[in-house]
PDB file of C-alpha atoms in Angstrom:
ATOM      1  CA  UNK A   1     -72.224  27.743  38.080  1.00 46.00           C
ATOM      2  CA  UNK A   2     -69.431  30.401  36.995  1.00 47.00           C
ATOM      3  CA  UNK A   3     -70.479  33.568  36.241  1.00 48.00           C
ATOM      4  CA  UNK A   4     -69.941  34.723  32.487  1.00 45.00           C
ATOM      5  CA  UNK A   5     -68.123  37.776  33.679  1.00 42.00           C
ATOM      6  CA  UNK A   6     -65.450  34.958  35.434  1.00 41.00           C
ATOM      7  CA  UNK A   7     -65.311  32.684  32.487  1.00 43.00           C
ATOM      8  CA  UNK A   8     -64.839  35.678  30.043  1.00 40.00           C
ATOM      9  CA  UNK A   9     -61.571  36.473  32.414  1.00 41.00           C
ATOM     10  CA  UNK A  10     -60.239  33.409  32.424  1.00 42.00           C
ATOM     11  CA  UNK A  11     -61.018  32.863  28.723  1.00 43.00           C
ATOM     12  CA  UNK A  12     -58.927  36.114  28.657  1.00 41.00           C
ATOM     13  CA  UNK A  13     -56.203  35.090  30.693  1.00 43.00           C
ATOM     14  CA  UNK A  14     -55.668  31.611  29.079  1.00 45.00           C
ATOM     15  CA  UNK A  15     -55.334  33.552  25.809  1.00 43.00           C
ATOM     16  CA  UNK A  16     -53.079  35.925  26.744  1.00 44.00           C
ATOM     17  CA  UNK A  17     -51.077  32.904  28.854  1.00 44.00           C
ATOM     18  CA  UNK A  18     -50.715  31.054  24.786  1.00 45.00           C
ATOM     19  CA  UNK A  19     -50.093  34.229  23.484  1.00 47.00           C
ATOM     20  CA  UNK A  20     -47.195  35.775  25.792  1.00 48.00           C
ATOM     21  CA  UNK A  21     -43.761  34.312  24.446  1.00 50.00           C
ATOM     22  CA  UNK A  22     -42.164  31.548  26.958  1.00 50.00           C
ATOM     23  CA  UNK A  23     -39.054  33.476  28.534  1.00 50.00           C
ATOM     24  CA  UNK A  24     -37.216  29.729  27.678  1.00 52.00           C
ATOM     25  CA  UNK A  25     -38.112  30.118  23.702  1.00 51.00           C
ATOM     26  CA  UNK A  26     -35.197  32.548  23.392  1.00 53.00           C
ATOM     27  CA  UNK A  27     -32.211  30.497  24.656  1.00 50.00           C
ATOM     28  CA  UNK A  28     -33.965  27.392  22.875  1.00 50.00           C
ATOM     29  CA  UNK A  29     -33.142  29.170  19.308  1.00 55.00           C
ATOM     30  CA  UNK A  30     -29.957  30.322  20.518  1.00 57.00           C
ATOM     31  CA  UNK A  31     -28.808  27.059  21.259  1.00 62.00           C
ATOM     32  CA  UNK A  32     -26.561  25.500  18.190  1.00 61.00           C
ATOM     33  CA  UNK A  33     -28.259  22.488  16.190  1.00 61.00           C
ATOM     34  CA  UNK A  34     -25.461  19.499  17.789  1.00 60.00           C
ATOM     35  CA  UNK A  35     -25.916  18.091  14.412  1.00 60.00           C
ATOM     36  CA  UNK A  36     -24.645  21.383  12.536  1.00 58.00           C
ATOM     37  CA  UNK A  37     -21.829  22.005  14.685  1.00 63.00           C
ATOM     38  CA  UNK A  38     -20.342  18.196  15.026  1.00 71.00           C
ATOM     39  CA  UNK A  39     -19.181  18.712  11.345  1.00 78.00           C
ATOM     40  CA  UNK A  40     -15.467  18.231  10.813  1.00 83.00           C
ATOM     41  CA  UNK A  41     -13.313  21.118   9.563  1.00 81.00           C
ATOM     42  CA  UNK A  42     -12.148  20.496   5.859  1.00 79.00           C
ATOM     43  CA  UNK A  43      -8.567  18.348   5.910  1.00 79.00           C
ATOM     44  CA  UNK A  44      -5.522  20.803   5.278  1.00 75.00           C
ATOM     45  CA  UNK A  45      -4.115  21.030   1.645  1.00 79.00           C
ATOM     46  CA  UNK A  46      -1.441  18.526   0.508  1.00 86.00           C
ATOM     47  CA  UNK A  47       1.729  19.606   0.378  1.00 90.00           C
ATOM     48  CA  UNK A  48       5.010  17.858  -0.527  1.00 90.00           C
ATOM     49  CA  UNK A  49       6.029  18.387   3.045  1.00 92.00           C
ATOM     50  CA  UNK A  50       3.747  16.184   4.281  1.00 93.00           C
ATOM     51  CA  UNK A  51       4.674  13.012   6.426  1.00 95.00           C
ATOM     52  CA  UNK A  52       5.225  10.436   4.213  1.00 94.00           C
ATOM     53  CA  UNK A  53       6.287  11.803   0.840  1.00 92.00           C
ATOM     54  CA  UNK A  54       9.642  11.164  -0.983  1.00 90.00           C
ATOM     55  CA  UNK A  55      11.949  13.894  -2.359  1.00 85.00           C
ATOM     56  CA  UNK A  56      13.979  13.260  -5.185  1.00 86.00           C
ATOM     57  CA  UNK A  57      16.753  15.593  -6.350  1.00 83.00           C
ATOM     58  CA  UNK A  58      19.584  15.869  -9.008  1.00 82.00           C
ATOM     59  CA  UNK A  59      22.342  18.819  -9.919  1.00 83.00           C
ATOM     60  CA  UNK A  60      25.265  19.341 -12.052  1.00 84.00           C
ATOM     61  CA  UNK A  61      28.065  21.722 -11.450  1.00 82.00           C
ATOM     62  CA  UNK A  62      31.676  22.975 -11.078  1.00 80.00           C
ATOM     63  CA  UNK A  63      33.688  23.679  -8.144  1.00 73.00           C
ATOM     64  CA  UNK A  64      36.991  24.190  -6.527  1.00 72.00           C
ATOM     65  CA  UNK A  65      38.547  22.204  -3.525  1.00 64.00           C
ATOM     66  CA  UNK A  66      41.961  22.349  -2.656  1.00 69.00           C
ATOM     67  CA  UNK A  67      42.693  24.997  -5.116  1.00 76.00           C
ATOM     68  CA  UNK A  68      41.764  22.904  -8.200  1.00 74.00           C
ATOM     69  CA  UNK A  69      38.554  22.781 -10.285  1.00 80.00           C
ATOM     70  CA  UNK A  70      36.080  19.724 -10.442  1.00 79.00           C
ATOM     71  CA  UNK A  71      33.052  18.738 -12.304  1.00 91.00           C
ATOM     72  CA  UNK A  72      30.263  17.570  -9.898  1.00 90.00           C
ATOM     73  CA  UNK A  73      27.533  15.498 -10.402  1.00 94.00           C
ATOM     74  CA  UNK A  74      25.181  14.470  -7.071  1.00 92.00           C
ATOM     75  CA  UNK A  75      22.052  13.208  -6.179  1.00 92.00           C
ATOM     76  CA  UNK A  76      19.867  12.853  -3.377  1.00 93.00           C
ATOM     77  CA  UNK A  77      16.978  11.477  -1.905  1.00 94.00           C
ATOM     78  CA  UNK A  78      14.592  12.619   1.461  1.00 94.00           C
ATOM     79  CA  UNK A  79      12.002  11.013   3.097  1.00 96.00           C
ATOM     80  CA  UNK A  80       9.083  12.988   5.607  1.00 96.00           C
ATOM     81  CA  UNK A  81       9.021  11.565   8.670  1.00 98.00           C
ATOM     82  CA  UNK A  82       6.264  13.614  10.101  1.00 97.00           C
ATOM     83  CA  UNK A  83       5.262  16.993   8.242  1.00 96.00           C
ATOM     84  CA  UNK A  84       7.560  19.406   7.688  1.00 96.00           C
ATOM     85  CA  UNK A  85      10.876  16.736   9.038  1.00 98.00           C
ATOM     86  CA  UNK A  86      12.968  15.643   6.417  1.00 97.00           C
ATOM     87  CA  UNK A  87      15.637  12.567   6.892  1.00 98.00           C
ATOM     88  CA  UNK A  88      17.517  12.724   3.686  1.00 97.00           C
ATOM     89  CA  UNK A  89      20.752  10.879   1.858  1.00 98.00           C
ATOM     90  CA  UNK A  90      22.788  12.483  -0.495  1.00 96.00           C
ATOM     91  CA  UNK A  91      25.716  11.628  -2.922  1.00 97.00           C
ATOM     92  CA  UNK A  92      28.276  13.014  -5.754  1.00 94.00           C
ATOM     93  CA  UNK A  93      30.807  12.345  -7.827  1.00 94.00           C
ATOM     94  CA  UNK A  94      33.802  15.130  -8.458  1.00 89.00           C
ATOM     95  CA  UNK A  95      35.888  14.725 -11.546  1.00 91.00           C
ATOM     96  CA  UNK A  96      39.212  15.664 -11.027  1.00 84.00           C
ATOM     97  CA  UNK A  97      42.543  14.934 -10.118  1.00 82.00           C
ATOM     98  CA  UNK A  98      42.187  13.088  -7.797  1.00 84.00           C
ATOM     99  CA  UNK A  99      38.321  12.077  -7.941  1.00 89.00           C
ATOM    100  CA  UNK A 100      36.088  12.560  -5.092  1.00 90.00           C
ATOM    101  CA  UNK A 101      33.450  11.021  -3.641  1.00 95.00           C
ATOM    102  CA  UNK A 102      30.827  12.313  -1.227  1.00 95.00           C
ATOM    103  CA  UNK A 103      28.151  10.745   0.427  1.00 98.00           C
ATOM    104  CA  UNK A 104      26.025  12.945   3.027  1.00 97.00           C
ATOM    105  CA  UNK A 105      22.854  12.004   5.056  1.00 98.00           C
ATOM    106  CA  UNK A 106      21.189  15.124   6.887  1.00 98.00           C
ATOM    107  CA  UNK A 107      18.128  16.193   8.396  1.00 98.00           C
ATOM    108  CA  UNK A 108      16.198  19.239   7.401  1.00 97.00           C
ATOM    109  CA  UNK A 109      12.895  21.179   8.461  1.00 98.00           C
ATOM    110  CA  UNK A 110      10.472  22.824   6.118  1.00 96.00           C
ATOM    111  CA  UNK A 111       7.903  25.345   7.732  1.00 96.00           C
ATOM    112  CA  UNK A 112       5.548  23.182   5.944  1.00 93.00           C
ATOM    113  CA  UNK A 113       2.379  24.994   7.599  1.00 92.00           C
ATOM    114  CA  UNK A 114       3.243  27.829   5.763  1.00 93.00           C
ATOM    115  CA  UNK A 115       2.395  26.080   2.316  1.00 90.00           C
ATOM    116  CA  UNK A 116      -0.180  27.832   0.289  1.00 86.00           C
ATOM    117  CA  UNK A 117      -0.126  31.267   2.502  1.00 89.00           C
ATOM    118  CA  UNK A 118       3.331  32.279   1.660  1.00 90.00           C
ATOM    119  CA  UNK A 119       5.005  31.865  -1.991  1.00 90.00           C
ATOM    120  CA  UNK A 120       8.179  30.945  -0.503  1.00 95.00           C
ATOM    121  CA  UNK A 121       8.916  28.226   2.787  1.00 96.00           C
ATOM    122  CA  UNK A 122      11.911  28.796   4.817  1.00 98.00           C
ATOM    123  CA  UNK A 123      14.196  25.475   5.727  1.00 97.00           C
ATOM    124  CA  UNK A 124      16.590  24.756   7.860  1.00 98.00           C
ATOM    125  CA  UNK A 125      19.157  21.913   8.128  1.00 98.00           C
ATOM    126  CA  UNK A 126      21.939  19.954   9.378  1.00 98.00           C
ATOM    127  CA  UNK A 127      23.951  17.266   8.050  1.00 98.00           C
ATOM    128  CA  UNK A 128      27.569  15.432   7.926  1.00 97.00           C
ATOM    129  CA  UNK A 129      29.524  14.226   4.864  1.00 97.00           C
ATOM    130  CA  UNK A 130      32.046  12.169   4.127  1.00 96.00           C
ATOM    131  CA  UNK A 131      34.796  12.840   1.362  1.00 93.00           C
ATOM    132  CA  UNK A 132      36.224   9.777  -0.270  1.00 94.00           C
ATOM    133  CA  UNK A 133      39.821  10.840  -1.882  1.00 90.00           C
ATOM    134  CA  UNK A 134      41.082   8.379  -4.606  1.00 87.00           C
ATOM    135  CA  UNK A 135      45.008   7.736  -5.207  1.00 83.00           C
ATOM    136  CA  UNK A 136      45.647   6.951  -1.792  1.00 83.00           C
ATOM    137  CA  UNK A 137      44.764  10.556  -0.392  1.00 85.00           C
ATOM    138  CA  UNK A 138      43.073   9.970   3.325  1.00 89.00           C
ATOM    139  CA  UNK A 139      39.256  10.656   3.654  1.00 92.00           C
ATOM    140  CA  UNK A 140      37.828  13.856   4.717  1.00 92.00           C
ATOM    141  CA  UNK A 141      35.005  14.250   7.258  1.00 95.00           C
ATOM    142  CA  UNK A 142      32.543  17.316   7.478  1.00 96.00           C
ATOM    143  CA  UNK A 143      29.658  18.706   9.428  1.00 97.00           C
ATOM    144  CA  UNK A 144      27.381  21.558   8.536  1.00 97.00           C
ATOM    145  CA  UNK A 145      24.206  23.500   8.284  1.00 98.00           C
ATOM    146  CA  UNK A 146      21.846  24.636   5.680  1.00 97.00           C
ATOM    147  CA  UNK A 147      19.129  27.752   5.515  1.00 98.00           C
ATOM    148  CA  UNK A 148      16.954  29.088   2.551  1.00 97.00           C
ATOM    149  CA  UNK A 149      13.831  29.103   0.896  1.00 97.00           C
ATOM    150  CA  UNK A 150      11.922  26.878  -1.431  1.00 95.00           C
ATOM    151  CA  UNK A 151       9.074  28.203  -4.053  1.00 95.00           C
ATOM    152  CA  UNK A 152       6.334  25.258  -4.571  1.00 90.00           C
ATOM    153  CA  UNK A 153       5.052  24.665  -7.717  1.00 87.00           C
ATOM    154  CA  UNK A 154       2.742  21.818  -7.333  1.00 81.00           C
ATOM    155  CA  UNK A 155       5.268  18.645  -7.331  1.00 80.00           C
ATOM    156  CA  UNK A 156       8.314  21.054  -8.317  1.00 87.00           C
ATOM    157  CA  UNK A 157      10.308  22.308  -6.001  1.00 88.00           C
ATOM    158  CA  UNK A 158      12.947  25.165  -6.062  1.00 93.00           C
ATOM    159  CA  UNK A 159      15.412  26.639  -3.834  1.00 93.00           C
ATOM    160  CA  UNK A 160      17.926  28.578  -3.046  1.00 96.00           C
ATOM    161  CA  UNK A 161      19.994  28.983   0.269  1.00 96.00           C
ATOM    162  CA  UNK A 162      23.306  29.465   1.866  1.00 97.00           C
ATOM    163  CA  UNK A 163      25.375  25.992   3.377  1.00 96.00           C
ATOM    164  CA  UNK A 164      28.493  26.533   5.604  1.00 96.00           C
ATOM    165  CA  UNK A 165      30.603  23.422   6.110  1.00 95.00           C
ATOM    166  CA  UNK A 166      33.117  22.897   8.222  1.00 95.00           C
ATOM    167  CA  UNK A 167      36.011  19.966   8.323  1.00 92.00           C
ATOM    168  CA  UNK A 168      36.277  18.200  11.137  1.00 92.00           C
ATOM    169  CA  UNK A 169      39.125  15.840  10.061  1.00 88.00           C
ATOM    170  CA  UNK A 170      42.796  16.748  10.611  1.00 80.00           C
ATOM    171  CA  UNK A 171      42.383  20.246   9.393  1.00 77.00           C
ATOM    172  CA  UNK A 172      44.923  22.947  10.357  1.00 67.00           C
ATOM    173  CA  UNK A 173      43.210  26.362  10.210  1.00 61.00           C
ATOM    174  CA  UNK A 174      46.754  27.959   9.333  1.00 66.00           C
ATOM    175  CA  UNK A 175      47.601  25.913   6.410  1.00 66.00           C
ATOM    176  CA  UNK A 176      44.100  25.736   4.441  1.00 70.00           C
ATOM    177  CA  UNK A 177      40.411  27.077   5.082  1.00 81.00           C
ATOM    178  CA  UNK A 178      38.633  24.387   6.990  1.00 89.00           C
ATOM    179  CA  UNK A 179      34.974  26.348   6.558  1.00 92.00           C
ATOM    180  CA  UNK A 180      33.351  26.725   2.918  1.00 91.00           C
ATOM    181  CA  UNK A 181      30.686  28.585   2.228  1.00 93.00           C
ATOM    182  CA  UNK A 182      28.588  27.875  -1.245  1.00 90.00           C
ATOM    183  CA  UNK A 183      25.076  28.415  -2.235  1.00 91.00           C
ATOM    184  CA  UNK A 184      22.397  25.754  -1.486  1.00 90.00           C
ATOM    185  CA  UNK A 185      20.441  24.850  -4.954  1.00 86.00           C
ATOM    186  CA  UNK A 186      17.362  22.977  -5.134  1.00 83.00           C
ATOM    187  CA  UNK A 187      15.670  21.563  -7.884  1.00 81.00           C
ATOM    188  CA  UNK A 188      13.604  18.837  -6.921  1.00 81.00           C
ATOM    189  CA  UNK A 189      10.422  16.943  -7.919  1.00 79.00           C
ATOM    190  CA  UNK A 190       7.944  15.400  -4.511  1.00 76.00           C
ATOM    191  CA  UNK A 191       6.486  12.142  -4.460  1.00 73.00           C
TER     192      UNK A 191
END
């Protein structure tokens, strides 16, 4: 038989063995719920940047080529390739003597990560035209590059930037200015 004075010790000891905190119980809580932290992050905003959307533009002005004045009116289209990578067509109509007709595909990047923490999203571009001279005047091929900003405004877009252009075709720098210069205006509406 056990003493009383032995089972009141052990009694004593298996008490204070339930009551001592387990030195694992503290990394157990601090251990993240698998459940909690498998949750996906919420999908980034839309933008009209985005792979996939269209771009559709339109514009109306005046301008001067070989020292006369025309009327233009142009169009243009883009489509996203991935975010942010525009592959774009573009076309216009001069009024003048002689008429003029342009037709321009390019390529373009908007910092489209920067939609919705910055009010305005740089771009950058490239692209190559084609001048179609009427009354028997020979074409005119061009190359150049585009920079600016556009504000977003849900499916508006507007911009403003600077294009240089350069000739490429038979141009003799002492004779006429083969680079133009001209602001880059966009008004356009995403798809």
């Amino acid at each position: 038989m056990i003493p009383r004075s032995v089972s009141l010790v052990l009694a004593l000891v298996s008490t204070a063995a339930y009551a001592q905190p387990s030195a694992t119980t503290p990394a157990a809580e601090a251990e993240p719920d698998p459940e909690a932290a498998a949750e996906p992050p919420p999908p980034p905003p839309v933008t009209p940047f985005d792979q996939g959307k269209f771009g559709l533009g339109f514009g109306f002005s005046s301008q001067s080529y070989g020292g006369k004045r025309y009327s233009v009116i142009s169009g243009g289209m883009g489509y996203y390739v991935v975010n942010g990578l525009e592959l774009g067509l573009g076309a216009a109509h001069q009024f003048g003597d002689p008429d003029i007709s342009r037709l321009t595909p390019g390529v373009r990047y908007v910092a489209q990560p920067l939609v919705g923490t910055s009010p305005l999203i740089p771009y950058i571009g490239v692209f190559g035209s084609r001048y179609f001279i009427y009354s028997g005047i020979e074409d005119v091929h061009s190359v150049g590059g585009r920079v600016g900003a556009i504000y977003v405004s849900g499916s508006l877009l507007l911009g403003l930037g600077l294009v240089v252009e350069r000739i490429v075709s038979e141009c003799d720098d002492e004779e006429q200015d083969c680079t133009s210069y001209y602001p880059d205006i966009t008004f356009s509406l995403s798809l």
